[in-house]
Amino acid sequence: MYEKFGIFIDGAWTSGSGTAQVMSPVTEKSLGTIATASVAVTQAAIEAAAKALPALVAMGGFGRADALHKAADEMIARADEAATMISTETGKPIAQAGREWVLACDQFRWYAEEARRIYGRTVESRVPGGRFEISREPVGIVGAFTAWNFPAALPARKLAPALAAGCPVVLRPSSQTPGVAMVMVDCLRAAGLPDGAVNLVVGNTDQTYGPIMADPRVRKVSLTGSTRVGQQMIRDAAETVKKVSMELGGNAPLIVYDDADLDMALDAIVATKYANCGQVCVTPDRMFVHEALYERFVEGFVARTSKIKLGDGLDPSVGMGPLINARSLETIDRIVQDAVSGGATLAFGGKRASAFNTGHFYEPTVLTNVSDDQEVFAEENFGPVAAITSFSSDDEVLARANNSTMGLSAYAFTASPERARRTVKALKAGMVGINSFALAASEAPFGGTNFSGLGREGGSEGIEDYLDTKLAQIVF
């Protein structure tokens, strides 16, 4: 499955210095052997990036735009291969995998055009005969670290803006789902970028993360991962004063007001909650439903949840695949059992799926009468568990929704424009969806506040973290 790939350095695939097995979350068997990097191999990737920097800058925004469009063309031609790889490595349904690859392609299309729009400006100077010229330059080499749950979308969000800005990249994808990043990098190889503009290493933390963080030539690092890892990266980046941007954990509140279109809300919420087996940072974790709708909401939620088919994501009829590994399965089961022991009501699911002899399958689960301080509600559970509680007033629910250290996304369903505007203003989150979960788009800035991260990916804002601002005072 990985035979034609490996470690990618200086425009070529190489064998690396070691090997590792990639395991299927469906069968619990090996999908194949991948090459892994040593410290020396990772340092070679950084050297290649350093060599590529002048050539990538010299291409100019228009040249880089052409290359990114070529990469997107190649990605579209290999869409079936990529979707199959995503579904095989993660277990997510093939339709979701295909949509993820389309989103990744769109990142390269968007930032191809942003590469042409890296503007400076001129400011009148108070010095006689002078003027200030403000220009934007690439920050330099970028270290990009991505998680396993969206193995195509997450690398694309980092590679596309970095390359558009003129920054060479050393990409370190998750070793649990490395294949689709390899396909993406192979598409970039065919796009006409300078050798070394894109490099890929896979391996353990000491061999990959450590050298990237220690090298002063790496001027920026970008992470999608846990808050704990992000905090450590901030500390490590301080040693060489690197720029950092990161999308970390979430614990998204969802408010269903008493004037919401209940059927529309339920259809959207159930589909979103169980996408990728609930392993989505922006999924609604804390569901607050107005007491006037509560019983009907729970009834409708359970009815829809009961129709979800579990299985191998490569089967087009499957609606939900497995969790990524055994550790996640054990964690989710513990969280659910603790919630029930603490007084929550198990309305549906709540155990490992007995129909499967292998794989990390857990039933889509609905918990009601959940208290705000229970772990399943107070922390990101990252699994197929819907935790539902009720509320009685707007002021009450907004205060409860904001009672979190996280601030990635938040959602509300209402028929009132006035209530929608008040909710958007009141909620402490980097992104708010009203009657919609469609937050991830190449043209929109994606990211959070507080413990959920720094910076934005997507939109015109997404390229900013890959650029330095230079000021020149010119007097004649």
CSV table of C-alpha atoms in Angstrom, one decimal:
chain,number,residue,atom,x,y,z
A,1,MET,CA,0.0,0.0,0.0
A,2,TYR,CA,2.9,2.3,0.6
A,3,GLU,CA,5.4,0.7,-1.7
A,4,LYS,CA,5.9,3.7,-4.1
A,5,PHE,CA,6.3,6.2,-1.2
A,6,GLY,CA,8.5,6.6,1.8
A,7,ILE,CA,10.3,9.7,3.2
A,8,PHE,CA,10.3,12.6,0.7
A,9,ILE,CA,13.4,14.8,0.7
A,10,ASP,CA,14.8,17.2,-1.9
A,11,GLY,CA,12.3,16.2,-4.6
A,12,ALA,CA,12.6,12.4,-4.3
A,13,TRP,CA,11.2,9.5,-2.3
A,14,THR,CA,13.7,7.7,-0.2
A,15,SER,CA,13.7,4.7,2.1
A,16,GLY,CA,14.4,6.6,5.4
A,17,SER,CA,16.3,4.9,8.2
A,18,GLY,CA,13.8,2.5,9.7
A,19,THR,CA,10.3,1.1,9.3
A,20,ALA,CA,6.9,1.0,11.1
A,21,GLN,CA,3.6,-0.7,10.6
A,22,VAL,CA,0.4,1.1,9.9
A,23,MET,CA,-2.6,-0.6,11.5
A,24,SER,CA,-6.2,-0.8,10.2
A,25,PRO,CA,-8.8,0.4,12.7
A,26,VAL,CA,-11.3,-1.9,11.0
A,27,THR,CA,-9.4,-5.2,10.9
A,28,GLU,CA,-6.7,-4.5,13.5
A,29,LYS,CA,-4.2,-5.9,11.0
A,30,SER,CA,-1.2,-4.2,9.3
A,31,LEU,CA,-2.0,-2.1,6.2
A,32,GLY,CA,1.6,-2.1,5.3
A,33,THR,CA,5.1,-0.9,6.2
A,34,ILE,CA,6.2,2.7,6.0
A,35,ALA,CA,9.7,4.2,6.1
A,36,THR,CA,10.6,6.2,9.2
A,37,ALA,CA,13.1,9.0,9.7
A,38,SER,CA,16.0,9.3,12.1
A,39,VAL,CA,17.4,12.6,13.4
A,40,ALA,CA,19.9,12.7,10.5
A,41,VAL,CA,17.1,12.1,7.9
A,42,THR,CA,15.0,14.9,9.5
A,43,GLN,CA,18.0,17.2,9.4
A,44,ALA,CA,18.5,16.4,5.7
A,45,ALA,CA,14.9,17.4,5.1
A,46,ILE,CA,15.6,20.8,6.8
A,47,GLU,CA,18.7,21.2,4.7
A,48,ALA,CA,16.7,20.5,1.5
A,49,ALA,CA,14.2,23.1,2.6
A,50,ALA,CA,16.9,25.7,3.3
A,51,LYS,CA,18.4,25.1,-0.2
A,52,ALA,CA,14.9,25.5,-1.8
A,53,LEU,CA,14.0,28.8,-0.1
A,54,PRO,CA,15.8,31.2,-2.5
A,55,ALA,CA,14.4,29.3,-5.6
A,56,LEU,CA,10.8,29.2,-4.2
A,57,VAL,CA,11.0,33.0,-3.4
A,58,ALA,CA,12.4,33.7,-6.9
A,59,MET,CA,9.3,32.0,-8.5
A,60,GLY,CA,7.3,35.0,-7.4
A,61,GLY,CA,3.6,34.9,-6.4
A,62,PHE,CA,2.4,34.2,-10.0
A,63,GLY,CA,4.9,31.3,-10.5
A,64,ARG,CA,3.9,29.7,-7.2
A,65,ALA,CA,0.2,30.2,-8.1
A,66,ASP,CA,0.7,28.2,-11.3
A,67,ALA,CA,2.4,25.4,-9.5
A,68,LEU,CA,-0.3,25.2,-6.9
A,69,HIS,CA,-3.0,25.0,-9.6
A,70,LYS,CA,-1.0,22.2,-11.2
A,71,ALA,CA,-0.9,20.4,-7.9
A,72,ALA,CA,-4.7,20.8,-7.5
A,73,ASP,CA,-5.1,19.4,-11.1
A,74,GLU,CA,-3.0,16.3,-10.1
A,75,MET,CA,-5.0,15.9,-6.9
A,76,ILE,CA,-8.3,15.9,-8.7
A,77,ALA,CA,-7.0,13.2,-11.1
A,78,ARG,CA,-6.0,11.0,-8.1
A,79,ALA,CA,-9.2,11.6,-6.1
A,80,ASP,CA,-10.3,7.9,-6.1
A,81,GLU,CA,-6.9,6.8,-4.9
A,82,ALA,CA,-6.8,9.4,-2.2
A,83,ALA,CA,-10.4,8.8,-0.9
A,84,THR,CA,-9.7,5.1,-0.7
A,85,MET,CA,-6.5,5.7,1.3
A,86,ILE,CA,-8.3,8.0,3.7
A,87,SER,CA,-11.1,5.5,4.3
A,88,THR,CA,-8.7,2.6,4.7
A,89,GLU,CA,-6.4,4.3,7.2
A,90,THR,CA,-9.1,6.1,9.3
A,91,GLY,CA,-12.1,3.8,8.8
A,92,LYS,CA,-14.3,6.8,8.0
A,93,PRO,CA,-17.1,6.3,5.3
A,94,ILE,CA,-15.9,6.6,1.8
A,95,ALA,CA,-18.2,9.5,1.0
A,96,GLN,CA,-16.8,11.5,3.9
A,97,ALA,CA,-13.3,10.7,2.7
A,98,GLY,CA,-14.1,11.9,-0.8
A,99,ARG,CA,-15.5,15.2,0.5
A,100,GLU,CA,-12.3,15.6,2.6
A,101,TRP,CA,-10.1,15.3,-0.5
A,102,VAL,CA,-12.2,17.8,-2.3
A,103,LEU,CA,-11.8,20.2,0.6
A,104,ALA,CA,-8.0,19.6,0.4
A,105,CYS,CA,-7.9,20.3,-3.3
A,106,ASP,CA,-9.8,23.5,-2.8
A,107,GLN,CA,-7.2,24.8,-0.3
A,108,PHE,CA,-4.6,24.7,-3.1
A,109,ARG,CA,-6.9,26.4,-5.6
A,110,TRP,CA,-7.7,29.2,-3.0
A,111,TYR,CA,-4.1,29.8,-2.0
A,112,ALA,CA,-2.9,29.7,-5.6
A,113,GLU,CA,-4.9,32.9,-6.0
A,114,GLU,CA,-3.8,34.3,-2.7
A,115,ALA,CA,-0.2,33.9,-3.8
A,116,ARG,CA,-1.0,36.6,-6.4
A,117,ARG,CA,-2.4,38.9,-3.7
A,118,ILE,CA,0.5,39.4,-1.3
A,119,TYR,CA,0.2,43.1,-1.1
A,120,GLY,CA,2.4,45.8,0.4
A,121,ARG,CA,1.5,49.5,0.9
A,122,THR,CA,3.1,52.9,0.8
A,123,VAL,CA,2.6,55.4,3.7
A,124,GLU,CA,3.5,59.1,3.6
A,125,SER,CA,6.4,59.9,5.9
A,126,ARG,CA,6.7,63.0,8.0
A,127,VAL,CA,10.4,63.2,6.9
A,128,PRO,CA,10.7,65.7,4.0
A,129,GLY,CA,11.0,63.8,0.7
A,130,GLY,CA,10.4,60.5,2.4
A,131,ARG,CA,8.0,57.7,2.3
A,132,PHE,CA,7.5,54.4,4.1
A,133,GLU,CA,7.2,51.2,2.0
A,134,ILE,CA,5.7,48.2,3.7
A,135,SER,CA,6.3,44.8,2.0
A,136,ARG,CA,5.5,41.2,2.9
A,137,GLU,CA,8.1,38.5,2.7
A,138,PRO,CA,8.0,34.7,3.4
A,139,VAL,CA,8.9,33.9,7.0
A,140,GLY,CA,11.2,31.0,6.0
A,141,ILE,CA,11.2,27.3,6.6
A,142,VAL,CA,8.0,25.9,8.1
A,143,GLY,CA,7.6,22.8,10.2
A,144,ALA,CA,4.0,21.4,9.9
A,145,PHE,CA,2.6,18.8,12.2
A,146,THR,CA,-0.8,17.2,11.5
A,147,ALA,CA,-3.2,14.8,13.3
A,148,TRP,CA,-4.8,11.6,12.1
A,149,ASN,CA,-8.5,12.5,12.0
A,150,PHE,CA,-8.4,14.5,8.8
A,151,PRO,CA,-5.2,13.2,7.1
A,152,ALA,CA,-5.8,15.2,3.9
A,153,ALA,CA,-7.5,18.4,5.0
A,154,LEU,CA,-5.1,19.2,7.8
A,155,PRO,CA,-1.8,18.9,5.7
A,156,ALA,CA,-3.5,20.9,2.9
A,157,ARG,CA,-4.3,23.8,5.3
A,158,LYS,CA,-0.6,24.1,6.1
A,159,LEU,CA,1.1,23.2,2.8
A,160,ALA,CA,-1.1,25.5,0.6
A,161,PRO,CA,-0.6,28.8,2.4
A,162,ALA,CA,3.0,28.1,3.2
A,163,LEU,CA,3.9,27.4,-0.4
A,164,ALA,CA,1.8,30.3,-1.6
A,165,ALA,CA,3.8,32.6,0.7
A,166,GLY,CA,7.1,31.2,-0.5
A,167,CYS,CA,7.9,29.1,2.5
A,168,PRO,CA,9.5,25.6,2.1
A,169,VAL,CA,7.8,23.0,4.3
A,170,VAL,CA,8.9,20.0,6.3
A,171,LEU,CA,5.7,18.1,6.9
A,172,ARG,CA,5.3,15.5,9.6
A,173,PRO,CA,1.9,13.8,9.3
A,174,SER,CA,0.6,11.3,11.9
A,175,SER,CA,2.2,7.9,11.7
A,176,GLN,CA,-1.3,6.4,12.1
A,177,THR,CA,-2.5,7.9,8.8
A,178,PRO,CA,0.5,8.8,6.7
A,179,GLY,CA,-0.6,7.5,3.3
A,180,VAL,CA,-2.8,10.3,2.1
A,181,ALA,CA,-0.2,12.9,3.0
A,182,MET,CA,2.2,10.9,0.8
A,183,VAL,CA,-0.3,11.0,-2.1
A,184,MET,CA,-0.6,14.8,-1.6
A,185,VAL,CA,3.1,15.4,-1.5
A,186,ASP,CA,3.5,13.2,-4.7
A,187,CYS,CA,1.0,15.6,-6.4
A,188,LEU,CA,3.1,18.5,-5.3
A,189,ARG,CA,6.2,16.7,-6.7
A,190,ALA,CA,4.5,16.8,-10.1
A,191,ALA,CA,3.6,20.5,-9.9
A,192,GLY,CA,7.0,22.0,-10.8
A,193,LEU,CA,8.0,23.4,-7.4
A,194,PRO,CA,11.8,23.5,-6.7
A,195,ASP,CA,13.3,20.4,-5.2
A,196,GLY,CA,13.1,20.7,-1.4
A,197,ALA,CA,10.1,23.0,-1.4
A,198,VAL,CA,8.1,20.2,0.2
A,199,ASN,CA,9.6,17.5,2.4
A,200,LEU,CA,7.9,14.7,4.3
A,201,VAL,CA,9.2,12.8,7.3
A,202,VAL,CA,7.4,10.2,9.5
A,203,GLY,CA,8.7,8.9,12.8
A,204,ASN,CA,8.7,9.2,16.5
A,205,THR,CA,8.9,12.5,18.4
A,206,ASP,CA,12.6,12.4,19.2
A,207,GLN,CA,13.6,11.7,15.6
A,208,THR,CA,11.3,14.2,13.8
A,209,TYR,CA,9.7,16.8,16.1
A,210,GLY,CA,12.9,17.3,18.1
A,211,PRO,CA,15.2,18.3,15.2
A,212,ILE,CA,12.6,20.5,13.6
A,213,MET,CA,11.9,22.4,16.8
A,214,ALA,CA,15.6,22.7,17.7
A,215,ASP,CA,16.8,24.1,14.3
A,216,PRO,CA,16.9,27.9,14.2
A,217,ARG,CA,16.4,27.9,10.4
A,218,VAL,CA,12.9,26.7,10.9
A,219,ARG,CA,11.1,30.0,11.5
A,220,LYS,CA,7.5,28.9,11.9
A,221,VAL,CA,5.7,25.8,13.1
A,222,SER,CA,2.1,24.9,12.7
A,223,LEU,CA,0.2,22.2,14.6
A,224,THR,CA,-3.1,20.5,14.6
A,225,GLY,CA,-3.3,18.4,17.7
A,226,SER,CA,-4.2,18.4,21.4
A,227,THR,CA,-3.9,21.3,23.7
A,228,ARG,CA,-1.3,19.5,25.8
A,229,VAL,CA,1.0,19.1,22.7
A,230,GLY,CA,0.3,22.7,21.7
A,231,GLN,CA,1.4,24.0,25.1
A,232,GLN,CA,4.6,22.0,24.8
A,233,MET,CA,5.2,23.3,21.3
A,234,ILE,CA,4.9,26.9,22.5
A,235,ARG,CA,7.5,26.2,25.1
A,236,ASP,CA,9.8,24.6,22.7
A,237,ALA,CA,9.4,27.3,20.0
A,238,ALA,CA,10.5,29.9,22.5
A,239,GLU,CA,14.0,28.6,22.4
A,240,THR,CA,14.5,29.7,18.8
A,241,VAL,CA,11.7,32.3,18.8
A,242,LYS,CA,9.7,30.6,16.1
A,243,LYS,CA,6.3,31.8,15.0
A,244,VAL,CA,3.6,29.4,16.1
A,245,SER,CA,0.0,28.7,14.9
A,246,MET,CA,-2.1,25.9,16.1
A,247,GLU,CA,-5.5,24.4,16.0
A,248,LEU,CA,-6.0,22.5,19.2
A,249,GLY,CA,-8.9,20.9,21.1
A,250,GLY,CA,-12.5,21.9,21.2
A,251,ASN,CA,-15.5,21.4,23.4
A,252,ALA,CA,-18.2,23.0,21.3
A,253,PRO,CA,-21.5,24.0,22.8
A,254,LEU,CA,-24.7,23.6,20.8
A,255,ILE,CA,-27.8,25.6,21.7
A,256,VAL,CA,-31.2,24.6,20.4
A,257,TYR,CA,-33.6,27.5,21.2
A,258,ASP,CA,-37.3,27.0,21.6
A,259,ASP,CA,-38.1,28.6,18.2
A,260,ALA,CA,-35.7,26.3,16.3
A,261,ASP,CA,-36.9,24.2,13.3
A,262,LEU,CA,-36.7,20.9,15.2
A,263,ASP,CA,-36.5,18.5,12.2
A,264,MET,CA,-34.0,20.6,10.4
A,265,ALA,CA,-31.9,20.9,13.5
A,266,LEU,CA,-32.0,17.2,14.2
A,267,ASP,CA,-31.1,16.1,10.7
A,268,ALA,CA,-28.1,18.4,10.8
A,269,ILE,CA,-26.9,17.7,14.3
A,270,VAL,CA,-27.1,13.8,14.1
A,271,ALA,CA,-25.2,13.8,10.8
A,272,THR,CA,-22.5,16.1,12.2
A,273,LYS,CA,-22.1,14.5,15.6
A,274,TYR,CA,-21.4,11.0,14.2
A,275,ALA,CA,-19.3,12.1,11.2
A,276,ASN,CA,-15.8,10.4,11.5
A,277,CYS,CA,-17.1,8.5,14.5
A,278,GLY,CA,-17.3,11.8,16.5
A,279,GLN,CA,-13.5,12.3,16.1
A,280,VAL,CA,-13.8,15.9,15.0
A,281,CYS,CA,-12.5,18.9,16.9
A,282,VAL,CA,-15.4,21.1,15.9
A,283,THR,CA,-18.2,18.5,16.6
A,284,PRO,CA,-20.9,19.6,19.0
A,285,ASP,CA,-19.9,18.1,22.4
A,286,ARG,CA,-22.2,19.9,24.8
A,287,MET,CA,-25.9,20.0,23.6
A,288,PHE,CA,-28.2,22.4,25.4
A,289,VAL,CA,-31.8,22.0,24.4
A,290,HIS,CA,-34.6,24.3,25.6
A,291,GLU,CA,-36.9,22.6,28.0
A,292,ALA,CA,-39.9,23.1,25.8
A,293,LEU,CA,-38.3,21.0,23.0
A,294,TYR,CA,-36.2,18.7,25.2
A,295,GLU,CA,-38.3,15.5,25.1
A,296,ARG,CA,-39.1,15.8,21.4
A,297,PHE,CA,-35.5,16.5,20.6
A,298,VAL,CA,-34.2,13.4,22.5
A,299,GLU,CA,-36.9,11.2,20.9
A,300,GLY,CA,-36.0,12.5,17.4
A,301,PHE,CA,-32.2,12.2,18.1
A,302,VAL,CA,-32.5,8.6,19.2
A,303,ALA,CA,-34.7,7.7,16.2
A,304,ARG,CA,-32.2,9.1,13.8
A,305,THR,CA,-29.2,7.6,15.6
A,306,SER,CA,-30.7,4.2,15.6
A,307,LYS,CA,-30.6,4.1,11.8
A,308,ILE,CA,-26.8,4.7,11.5
A,309,LYS,CA,-25.1,1.6,10.0
A,310,LEU,CA,-21.7,0.7,11.5
A,311,GLY,CA,-19.0,-1.0,9.5
A,312,ASP,CA,-16.0,-0.6,7.2
A,313,GLY,CA,-16.0,2.8,5.6
A,314,LEU,CA,-15.1,1.4,2.2
A,315,ASP,CA,-18.7,0.0,2.1
A,316,PRO,CA,-20.8,2.8,0.6
A,317,SER,CA,-23.8,1.9,2.8
A,318,VAL,CA,-21.9,2.5,6.0
A,319,GLY,CA,-22.7,5.6,8.0
A,320,MET,CA,-20.1,5.4,10.7
A,321,GLY,CA,-16.8,3.6,11.0
A,322,PRO,CA,-14.6,2.7,13.9
A,323,LEU,CA,-12.6,4.8,16.4
A,324,ILE,CA,-8.9,5.1,15.4
A,325,ASN,CA,-7.4,2.7,17.9
A,326,ALA,CA,-8.0,0.5,21.0
A,327,ARG,CA,-6.9,3.3,23.4
A,328,SER,CA,-9.7,5.6,22.0
A,329,LEU,CA,-12.2,2.8,22.3
A,330,GLU,CA,-11.3,2.2,26.0
A,331,THR,CA,-11.4,5.9,26.8
A,332,ILE,CA,-14.8,6.4,25.2
A,333,ASP,CA,-16.3,3.4,27.0
A,334,ARG,CA,-14.9,4.6,30.4
A,335,ILE,CA,-16.3,8.1,29.8
A,336,VAL,CA,-19.8,6.7,29.0
A,337,GLN,CA,-19.8,4.3,32.0
A,338,ASP,CA,-18.7,7.1,34.3
A,339,ALA,CA,-21.5,9.4,33.0
A,340,VAL,CA,-24.1,6.7,33.7
A,341,SER,CA,-22.7,6.0,37.1
A,342,GLY,CA,-22.9,9.7,37.8
A,343,GLY,CA,-26.6,10.0,37.0
A,344,ALA,CA,-26.8,10.5,33.3
A,345,THR,CA,-29.4,8.5,31.4
A,346,LEU,CA,-28.3,6.1,28.6
A,347,ALA,CA,-30.9,6.7,25.9
A,348,PHE,CA,-29.1,4.7,23.1
A,349,GLY,CA,-25.9,2.7,22.6
A,350,GLY,CA,-23.3,2.9,25.3
A,351,LYS,CA,-21.1,-0.1,24.5
A,352,ARG,CA,-18.7,-1.7,22.1
A,353,ALA,CA,-20.5,-2.9,19.0
A,354,SER,CA,-21.0,-6.6,19.5
A,355,ALA,CA,-21.6,-7.3,15.8
A,356,PHE,CA,-17.8,-7.0,15.1
A,357,ASN,CA,-15.2,-9.5,16.1
A,358,THR,CA,-12.4,-7.1,15.1
A,359,GLY,CA,-12.1,-3.3,14.8
A,360,HIS,CA,-12.5,-0.4,17.2
A,361,PHE,CA,-16.3,-0.1,16.8
A,362,TYR,CA,-18.4,1.7,19.4
A,363,GLU,CA,-22.1,2.2,19.1
A,364,PRO,CA,-23.3,5.7,18.4
A,365,THR,CA,-24.4,6.7,21.9
A,366,VAL,CA,-26.9,9.2,23.3
A,367,LEU,CA,-26.7,10.4,26.9
A,368,THR,CA,-29.4,12.6,28.4
A,369,ASN,CA,-29.8,14.4,31.7
A,370,VAL,CA,-26.1,15.0,31.7
A,371,SER,CA,-24.7,17.5,34.3
A,372,ASP,CA,-22.3,20.2,33.2
A,373,ASP,CA,-19.5,19.0,35.4
A,374,GLN,CA,-19.4,15.4,34.1
A,375,GLU,CA,-16.3,14.5,32.1
A,376,VAL,CA,-18.4,13.6,29.0
A,377,PHE,CA,-19.7,17.2,29.0
A,378,ALA,CA,-17.0,19.3,30.6
A,379,GLU,CA,-14.2,17.9,28.3
A,380,GLU,CA,-13.8,17.0,24.7
A,381,ASN,CA,-14.7,13.3,24.4
A,382,PHE,CA,-13.6,12.8,20.8
A,383,GLY,CA,-16.0,9.9,20.1
A,384,PRO,CA,-19.5,9.0,19.0
A,385,VAL,CA,-21.2,10.2,22.2
A,386,ALA,CA,-24.0,12.8,22.2
A,387,ALA,CA,-24.3,14.4,25.6
A,388,ILE,CA,-27.6,16.3,26.0
A,389,THR,CA,-29.0,18.6,28.8
A,390,SER,CA,-31.8,21.2,29.0
A,391,PHE,CA,-32.0,24.9,29.8
A,392,SER,CA,-34.8,27.4,30.5
A,393,SER,CA,-33.5,30.9,29.5
A,394,ASP,CA,-31.2,32.5,27.1
A,395,ASP,CA,-29.0,34.2,29.7
A,396,GLU,CA,-28.6,30.9,31.5
A,397,VAL,CA,-27.6,28.9,28.5
A,398,LEU,CA,-25.1,31.4,27.2
A,399,ALA,CA,-23.4,31.5,30.6
A,400,ARG,CA,-23.2,27.7,30.7
A,401,ALA,CA,-22.0,27.5,27.1
A,402,ASN,CA,-19.2,29.9,27.9
A,403,ASN,CA,-18.1,27.9,31.0
A,404,SER,CA,-15.1,26.3,29.3
A,405,THR,CA,-11.4,26.9,28.8
A,406,MET,CA,-11.9,26.0,25.1
A,407,GLY,CA,-13.1,28.3,22.4
A,408,LEU,CA,-12.9,26.7,19.0
A,409,SER,CA,-16.5,26.4,17.7
A,410,ALA,CA,-20.0,26.9,18.9
A,411,TYR,CA,-23.5,26.5,17.4
A,412,ALA,CA,-27.1,27.5,17.8
A,413,PHE,CA,-30.4,26.8,16.1
A,414,THR,CA,-33.0,29.5,16.1
A,415,ALA,CA,-35.5,31.2,13.8
A,416,SER,CA,-34.9,34.6,15.2
A,417,PRO,CA,-32.3,36.9,13.5
A,418,GLU,CA,-32.1,39.1,16.6
A,419,ARG,CA,-31.4,36.0,18.9
A,420,ALA,CA,-28.9,34.8,16.3
A,421,ARG,CA,-27.0,38.1,16.5
A,422,ARG,CA,-27.0,38.2,20.2
A,423,THR,CA,-25.8,34.6,20.4
A,424,VAL,CA,-22.9,35.2,18.0
A,425,LYS,CA,-21.8,38.2,20.0
A,426,ALA,CA,-22.1,36.4,23.4
A,427,LEU,CA,-20.4,33.1,22.6
A,428,LYS,CA,-16.7,32.9,23.3
A,429,ALA,CA,-15.4,31.0,20.3
A,430,GLY,CA,-13.4,31.5,17.2
A,431,MET,CA,-16.2,30.3,15.0
A,432,VAL,CA,-20.0,30.3,15.4
A,433,GLY,CA,-22.5,28.5,13.3
A,434,ILE,CA,-26.1,29.5,13.3
A,435,ASN,CA,-28.4,26.9,11.8
A,436,SER,CA,-25.3,25.4,10.1
A,437,PHE,CA,-22.2,23.4,10.8
A,438,ALA,CA,-20.4,24.5,7.5
A,439,LEU,CA,-17.4,26.2,9.0
A,440,ALA,CA,-14.6,24.6,7.2
A,441,ALA,CA,-14.1,26.3,3.8
A,442,SER,CA,-11.0,27.5,2.0
A,443,GLU,CA,-12.3,31.0,1.8
A,444,ALA,CA,-13.1,31.3,5.6
A,445,PRO,CA,-10.7,31.7,8.5
A,446,PHE,CA,-10.7,28.5,10.7
A,447,GLY,CA,-9.4,28.6,14.2
A,448,GLY,CA,-10.1,29.2,17.9
A,449,THR,CA,-9.4,31.2,21.0
A,450,ASN,CA,-8.3,30.5,24.5
A,451,PHE,CA,-7.0,26.9,24.9
A,452,SER,CA,-8.2,26.0,21.5
A,453,GLY,CA,-5.3,27.6,19.6
A,454,LEU,CA,-3.6,30.5,17.9
A,455,GLY,CA,-3.9,31.9,14.4
A,456,ARG,CA,-6.2,31.0,11.6
A,457,GLU,CA,-6.1,28.6,8.6
A,458,GLY,CA,-8.1,29.4,5.5
A,459,GLY,CA,-9.3,32.6,4.0
A,460,SER,CA,-7.2,35.6,3.3
A,461,GLU,CA,-6.2,35.5,7.0
A,462,GLY,CA,-4.6,32.1,6.6
A,463,ILE,CA,-1.5,33.3,4.7
A,464,GLU,CA,-0.7,36.0,7.3
A,465,ASP,CA,1.2,33.6,9.7
A,466,TYR,CA,3.6,32.7,6.8
A,467,LEU,CA,4.6,36.2,6.1
A,468,ASP,CA,6.9,38.7,7.8
A,469,THR,CA,6.3,42.5,7.4
A,470,LYS,CA,9.3,44.6,6.3
A,471,LEU,CA,9.4,48.4,6.7
A,472,ALA,CA,11.6,50.7,4.6
A,473,GLN,CA,12.0,54.4,5.1
A,474,ILE,CA,13.1,55.8,1.7
A,475,VAL,CA,14.2,59.4,1.4
A,476,PHE,CA,15.4,61.2,-1.7
